[in-house]
Short mmCIF file of C-alpha atoms in Angstrom, two decimals:
data_model
loop_
_atom_site.label_atom_id
_atom_site.label_comp_id
_atom_site.label_asym_id
_atom_site.label_seq_id
_atom_site.Cartn_x
_atom_site.Cartn_y
_atom_site.Cartn_z
CA UNK A 1 -50.14 -36.77 -62.87
CA UNK A 2 -46.88 -35.63 -64.18
CA UNK A 3 -44.60 -37.69 -63.74
CA UNK A 4 -40.78 -37.02 -62.81
CA UNK A 5 -38.07 -38.02 -63.00
CA UNK A 6 -34.77 -38.10 -60.61
CA UNK A 7 -31.33 -38.40 -61.24
CA UNK A 8 -28.62 -39.23 -58.72
CA UNK A 9 -24.51 -38.61 -59.43
CA UNK A 10 -22.55 -41.74 -57.90
CA UNK A 11 -19.03 -41.53 -57.40
CA UNK A 12 -17.26 -44.50 -58.14
CA UNK A 13 -13.85 -45.33 -56.29
CA UNK A 14 -12.03 -43.92 -59.79
CA UNK A 15 -13.81 -41.21 -59.03
CA UNK A 16 -16.16 -41.73 -62.38
CA UNK A 17 -18.89 -39.59 -62.04
CA UNK A 18 -22.01 -41.48 -63.49
CA UNK A 19 -25.88 -40.04 -63.25
CA UNK A 20 -28.72 -43.71 -62.94
CA UNK A 21 -32.19 -41.78 -63.48
CA UNK A 22 -34.94 -43.51 -61.36
CA UNK A 23 -38.40 -43.17 -62.68
CA UNK A 24 -41.77 -43.25 -60.25
CA UNK A 25 -43.56 -46.55 -61.72
CA UNK A 26 -46.47 -46.28 -59.77
CA UNK A 27 -48.09 -43.96 -56.85
CA UNK A 28 -49.28 -44.92 -53.74
CA UNK A 29 -53.09 -43.90 -51.92
CA UNK A 30 -53.64 -43.55 -48.77
CA UNK A 31 -55.95 -41.96 -46.45
CA UNK A 32 -53.46 -39.52 -45.46
CA UNK A 33 -53.05 -36.36 -46.90
CA UNK A 34 -50.09 -35.08 -45.12
CA UNK A 35 -47.28 -37.21 -43.07
CA UNK A 36 -48.52 -36.22 -39.47
CA UNK A 37 -50.95 -39.08 -37.80
CA UNK A 38 -48.81 -41.31 -40.66
CA UNK A 39 -47.05 -45.05 -38.46
CA UNK A 40 -44.05 -44.31 -37.79
CA UNK A 41 -43.17 -48.36 -39.04
CA UNK A 42 -45.05 -50.24 -41.75
CA UNK A 43 -47.43 -53.30 -40.22
CA UNK A 44 -47.73 -51.11 -36.91
CA UNK A 45 -51.23 -50.52 -38.35
CA UNK A 46 -52.15 -54.38 -40.26
CA UNK A 47 -55.37 -52.62 -40.53
CA UNK A 48 -54.68 -49.55 -42.95
CA UNK A 49 -55.39 -49.44 -46.23
CA UNK A 50 -54.11 -48.41 -49.23
CA UNK A 51 -53.82 -48.86 -52.67
CA UNK A 52 -50.81 -48.65 -55.85
CA UNK A 53 -51.65 -47.50 -58.95
CA UNK A 54 -49.43 -47.88 -61.72
CA UNK A 55 -47.86 -44.62 -63.98
CA UNK A 56 -49.00 -45.25 -67.47
CA UNK A 57 -46.10 -46.75 -69.18
CA UNK A 58 -46.61 -50.06 -66.29
CA UNK A 59 -49.88 -51.17 -66.35
CA UNK A 60 -49.37 -53.98 -68.11
CA UNK A 61 -50.48 -56.83 -66.38
CA UNK A 62 -47.46 -58.71 -67.33
CA UNK A 63 -45.58 -56.36 -64.83
CA UNK A 64 -47.55 -58.33 -62.05
CA UNK A 65 -47.44 -61.91 -63.19
CA UNK A 66 -47.16 -63.75 -59.80
CA UNK A 67 -47.41 -61.42 -57.63
CA UNK A 68 -50.45 -62.59 -56.05
CA UNK A 69 -48.41 -65.62 -55.28
CA UNK A 70 -46.77 -63.37 -52.67
CA UNK A 71 -48.72 -62.18 -49.62
CA UNK A 72 -46.36 -59.20 -48.55
CA UNK A 73 -43.97 -57.29 -50.90
CA UNK A 74 -40.81 -54.23 -50.68
CA UNK A 75 -42.05 -50.89 -51.68
CA UNK A 76 -38.97 -48.82 -52.52
CA UNK A 77 -40.27 -44.83 -52.31
CA UNK A 78 -39.29 -41.32 -52.48
CA UNK A 79 -40.13 -38.96 -49.31
CA UNK A 80 -41.98 -36.97 -50.81
CA UNK A 81 -43.00 -34.60 -48.39
CA UNK A 82 -39.35 -33.94 -47.26
CA UNK A 83 -39.06 -30.99 -49.37
CA UNK A 84 -34.79 -31.23 -49.27
CA UNK A 85 -32.26 -33.72 -48.48
CA UNK A 86 -30.29 -33.77 -45.27
CA UNK A 87 -27.17 -33.82 -45.44
CA UNK A 88 -26.28 -34.68 -41.55
CA UNK A 89 -24.56 -37.54 -40.01
CA UNK A 90 -26.99 -37.62 -36.94
CA UNK A 91 -30.57 -37.55 -36.41
CA UNK A 92 -32.82 -38.07 -33.01
CA UNK A 93 -35.09 -40.75 -33.51
CA UNK A 94 -38.44 -40.67 -31.95
CA UNK A 95 -38.10 -44.44 -30.39
CA UNK A 96 -35.67 -42.31 -28.18
CA UNK A 97 -37.36 -39.28 -26.98
CA UNK A 98 -36.34 -36.99 -29.41
CA UNK A 99 -33.37 -36.44 -27.44
CA UNK A 100 -30.94 -38.92 -28.37
CA UNK A 101 -28.45 -38.43 -31.10
CA UNK A 102 -27.33 -41.29 -33.40
CA UNK A 103 -25.71 -42.02 -36.86
CA UNK A 104 -28.32 -41.68 -39.64
CA UNK A 105 -27.67 -44.97 -41.06
CA UNK A 106 -28.50 -46.80 -38.14
CA UNK A 107 -31.58 -45.31 -37.69
CA UNK A 108 -34.69 -45.57 -40.77
CA UNK A 109 -35.14 -41.70 -40.30
CA UNK A 110 -36.69 -39.82 -43.41
CA UNK A 111 -33.81 -37.44 -43.07
CA UNK A 112 -31.71 -39.40 -45.24
CA UNK A 113 -29.18 -38.06 -47.61
CA UNK A 114 -30.82 -39.28 -50.08
CA UNK A 115 -34.63 -39.47 -49.38
CA UNK A 116 -35.58 -43.15 -50.24
CA UNK A 117 -37.63 -45.00 -47.86
CA UNK A 118 -38.86 -49.01 -48.19
CA UNK A 119 -41.22 -50.51 -46.50
CA UNK A 120 -42.25 -54.08 -45.69
CA UNK A 121 -46.26 -54.15 -46.37
CA UNK A 122 -48.92 -57.16 -46.59
CA UNK A 123 -50.73 -57.22 -50.71
CA UNK A 124 -55.20 -57.15 -49.96
CA UNK A 125 -55.82 -58.20 -53.21
CA UNK A 126 -55.53 -57.15 -56.73
CA UNK A 127 -57.84 -56.05 -59.21
CA UNK A 128 -56.81 -55.98 -62.81
CA UNK A 129 -59.68 -54.93 -64.63
CA UNK A 130 -59.82 -50.90 -63.52
CA UNK A 131 -59.49 -47.73 -66.07
CA UNK A 132 -56.00 -47.62 -64.55
CA UNK A 133 -54.54 -51.18 -65.48
CA UNK A 134 -53.91 -53.02 -62.10
CA UNK A 135 -54.31 -51.76 -59.25
CA UNK A 136 -52.83 -53.20 -55.74
CA UNK A 137 -54.37 -53.42 -52.38
CA UNK A 138 -52.03 -52.77 -49.72
CA UNK A 139 -52.41 -53.54 -45.61
CA UNK A 140 -49.54 -51.53 -43.30
CA UNK A 141 -48.20 -49.17 -45.35
CA UNK A 142 -46.47 -46.20 -43.58
CA UNK A 143 -47.31 -43.99 -46.87
CA UNK A 144 -48.32 -40.72 -47.99
CA UNK A 145 -50.70 -39.92 -50.34
CA UNK A 146 -49.22 -39.47 -53.54
CA UNK A 147 -46.02 -41.19 -52.83
CA UNK A 148 -44.30 -42.01 -55.66
CA UNK A 149 -43.05 -45.73 -55.64
CA UNK A 150 -39.45 -46.54 -57.55
CA UNK A 151 -39.53 -50.01 -57.07
CA UNK A 152 -41.73 -52.93 -55.83
CA UNK A 153 -39.95 -56.75 -54.80
CA UNK A 154 -41.73 -59.65 -53.16
CA UNK A 155 -40.82 -60.47 -49.76
CA UNK A 156 -39.02 -64.43 -49.60
CA UNK A 157 -38.93 -65.54 -46.05
CA UNK A 158 -35.67 -67.71 -46.34
CA UNK A 159 -33.86 -64.43 -47.46
CA UNK A 160 -36.11 -61.56 -45.21
CA UNK A 161 -36.87 -63.28 -42.37
CA UNK A 162 -34.27 -62.94 -39.10
CA UNK A 163 -36.38 -63.23 -35.91
CA UNK A 164 -33.02 -64.08 -33.95
CA UNK A 165 -31.76 -60.46 -34.86
CA UNK A 166 -30.48 -57.70 -32.73
CA UNK A 167 -32.00 -54.64 -33.55
CA UNK A 168 -29.25 -51.86 -32.06
CA UNK A 169 -30.73 -49.25 -29.21
CA UNK A 170 -35.32 -50.18 -30.66
CA UNK A 171 -34.11 -54.02 -28.09
CA UNK A 172 -33.64 -51.39 -25.23
CA UNK A 173 -36.02 -49.05 -25.65
CA UNK A 174 -39.94 -50.69 -25.79
CA UNK A 175 -42.81 -49.38 -28.21
CA UNK A 176 -45.08 -47.98 -25.44
CA UNK A 177 -49.09 -47.04 -26.78
CA UNK A 178 -51.79 -45.42 -25.61
CA UNK A 179 -55.19 -45.93 -24.48
CA UNK A 180 -58.07 -44.79 -27.05
CA UNK A 181 -61.08 -43.13 -26.75
CA UNK A 182 -63.15 -42.37 -29.90
CA UNK A 183 -66.85 -40.57 -29.19
CA UNK A 184 -69.52 -42.48 -30.10
CA UNK A 185 -70.54 -39.49 -33.07
CA UNK A 186 -66.95 -39.44 -34.51
CA UNK A 187 -66.57 -43.61 -34.49
CA UNK A 188 -69.84 -43.32 -36.71
CA UNK A 189 -67.79 -41.64 -39.49
CA UNK A 190 -66.08 -45.02 -40.51
CA UNK A 191 -66.40 -48.41 -41.00
CA UNK A 192 -65.12 -50.83 -39.35
CA UNK A 193 -62.05 -51.29 -41.27
CA UNK A 194 -61.15 -47.61 -41.11
CA UNK A 195 -62.20 -47.15 -37.81
CA UNK A 196 -59.61 -49.48 -36.79
CA UNK A 197 -57.09 -48.38 -38.39
CA UNK A 198 -57.68 -44.83 -37.07
CA UNK A 199 -57.66 -46.33 -33.53
CA UNK A 200 -54.34 -48.52 -34.27
CA UNK A 201 -52.61 -45.01 -35.78
CA UNK A 202 -53.48 -42.36 -32.47
CA UNK A 203 -52.80 -45.74 -30.68
CA UNK A 204 -48.78 -45.66 -31.86
CA UNK A 205 -49.15 -41.72 -30.17
CA UNK A 206 -48.06 -39.67 -33.55
CA UNK A 207 -47.16 -36.63 -31.45
CA UNK A 208 -43.82 -35.49 -31.76
CA UNK A 209 -41.83 -37.05 -29.29
CA UNK A 210 -40.68 -33.77 -27.39
CA UNK A 211 -44.14 -32.54 -26.70
CA UNK A 212 -46.46 -34.11 -23.90
CA UNK A 213 -48.48 -30.48 -22.96
CA UNK A 214 -51.82 -31.95 -22.29
CA UNK A 215 -53.73 -28.33 -22.50
CA UNK A 216 -52.57 -28.94 -26.22
CA UNK A 217 -55.05 -29.89 -29.62
CA UNK A 218 -53.58 -31.60 -32.19
CA UNK A 219 -55.27 -32.07 -36.09
CA UNK A 220 -54.14 -35.30 -37.76
CA UNK A 221 -55.70 -35.76 -41.57
CA UNK A 222 -57.54 -38.86 -42.56
CA UNK A 223 -60.17 -40.13 -44.62
CA UNK A 224 -60.99 -36.83 -44.88
CA UNK A 225 -61.25 -35.94 -41.48
CA UNK A 226 -59.14 -33.35 -39.63
CA UNK A 227 -59.20 -36.24 -36.50
CA UNK A 228 -58.42 -33.63 -33.27
CA UNK A 229 -57.29 -35.15 -29.94
CA UNK A 230 -55.35 -34.13 -26.62
CA UNK A 231 -52.99 -36.23 -24.82
CA UNK A 232 -53.55 -36.52 -20.65
CA UNK A 233 -50.84 -38.97 -19.14
CA UNK A 234 -51.38 -42.29 -21.42
CA UNK A 235 -55.09 -41.63 -22.15
CA UNK A 236 -56.04 -40.22 -26.31
CA UNK A 237 -58.44 -38.45 -26.74
CA UNK A 238 -60.46 -37.43 -29.57
CA UNK A 239 -62.50 -34.46 -29.01
CA UNK A 240 -63.94 -34.03 -32.93
CA UNK A 241 -63.55 -34.71 -36.28
CA UNK A 242 -64.19 -31.96 -39.08
CA UNK A 243 -64.54 -32.34 -42.62
CA UNK A 244 -61.92 -31.66 -45.16
CA UNK A 245 -61.84 -29.83 -48.29
CA UNK A 246 -61.35 -31.84 -51.02
CA UNK A 247 -58.17 -29.99 -51.45
CA UNK A 248 -56.60 -31.47 -48.58
CA UNK A 249 -58.44 -34.49 -47.91
CA UNK A 250 -56.86 -37.86 -49.24
CA UNK A 251 -58.00 -40.53 -51.34
CA UNK A 252 -57.85 -43.17 -48.93
CA UNK A 253 -61.84 -43.68 -48.19
#
């Protein structure tokens, strides 16, 4: 895979122009080959598994020495599916129904001046000896297949955990889930872990929040299948699963 270089112009207080280059250290591999359907936050679908595969210059195991002692990691990554940076000062969060505008820096919207995201994910394991160097197995990520990763940092409870903290508009708008019905013939296509991830993902209601047409059919790529579904009221019914072409399918299977 060709490594891209990201150059950012940074204006200092004295108005001197400096440049910072970001090089992807790794790429994430996920069952999602498009951004539709990906959980809107990390940790919402704990059984959703993926891998971190390091770029050729970072496959030295010394980069990861001691990482196995941590249960969670922070991933710093690029919203690579957004073709352009967004300079709008306000966005419309899905949690508010997609109708109310909030300042972009008061949200986790992917449409930002710099397309950089962070995710707290569970470290499930490490395969130290693969043809591509050490590979991290990750749970609960909200990243699309092929997402460039700029940095990895350990999650530490004493500094990163603040259970008493206020969460702005999120506190006043409870996250509502759907009841999911999956036909037996579709469920049979997946192993138990993948099936659990599919169910948990669909429970989060992957539709745009401004759409509520019960007659509309939606399609979500997942583990090499196009998952077709419709929503009526609080029930999401999967109608079928169509195999995707290899070009469109993810690498999570």
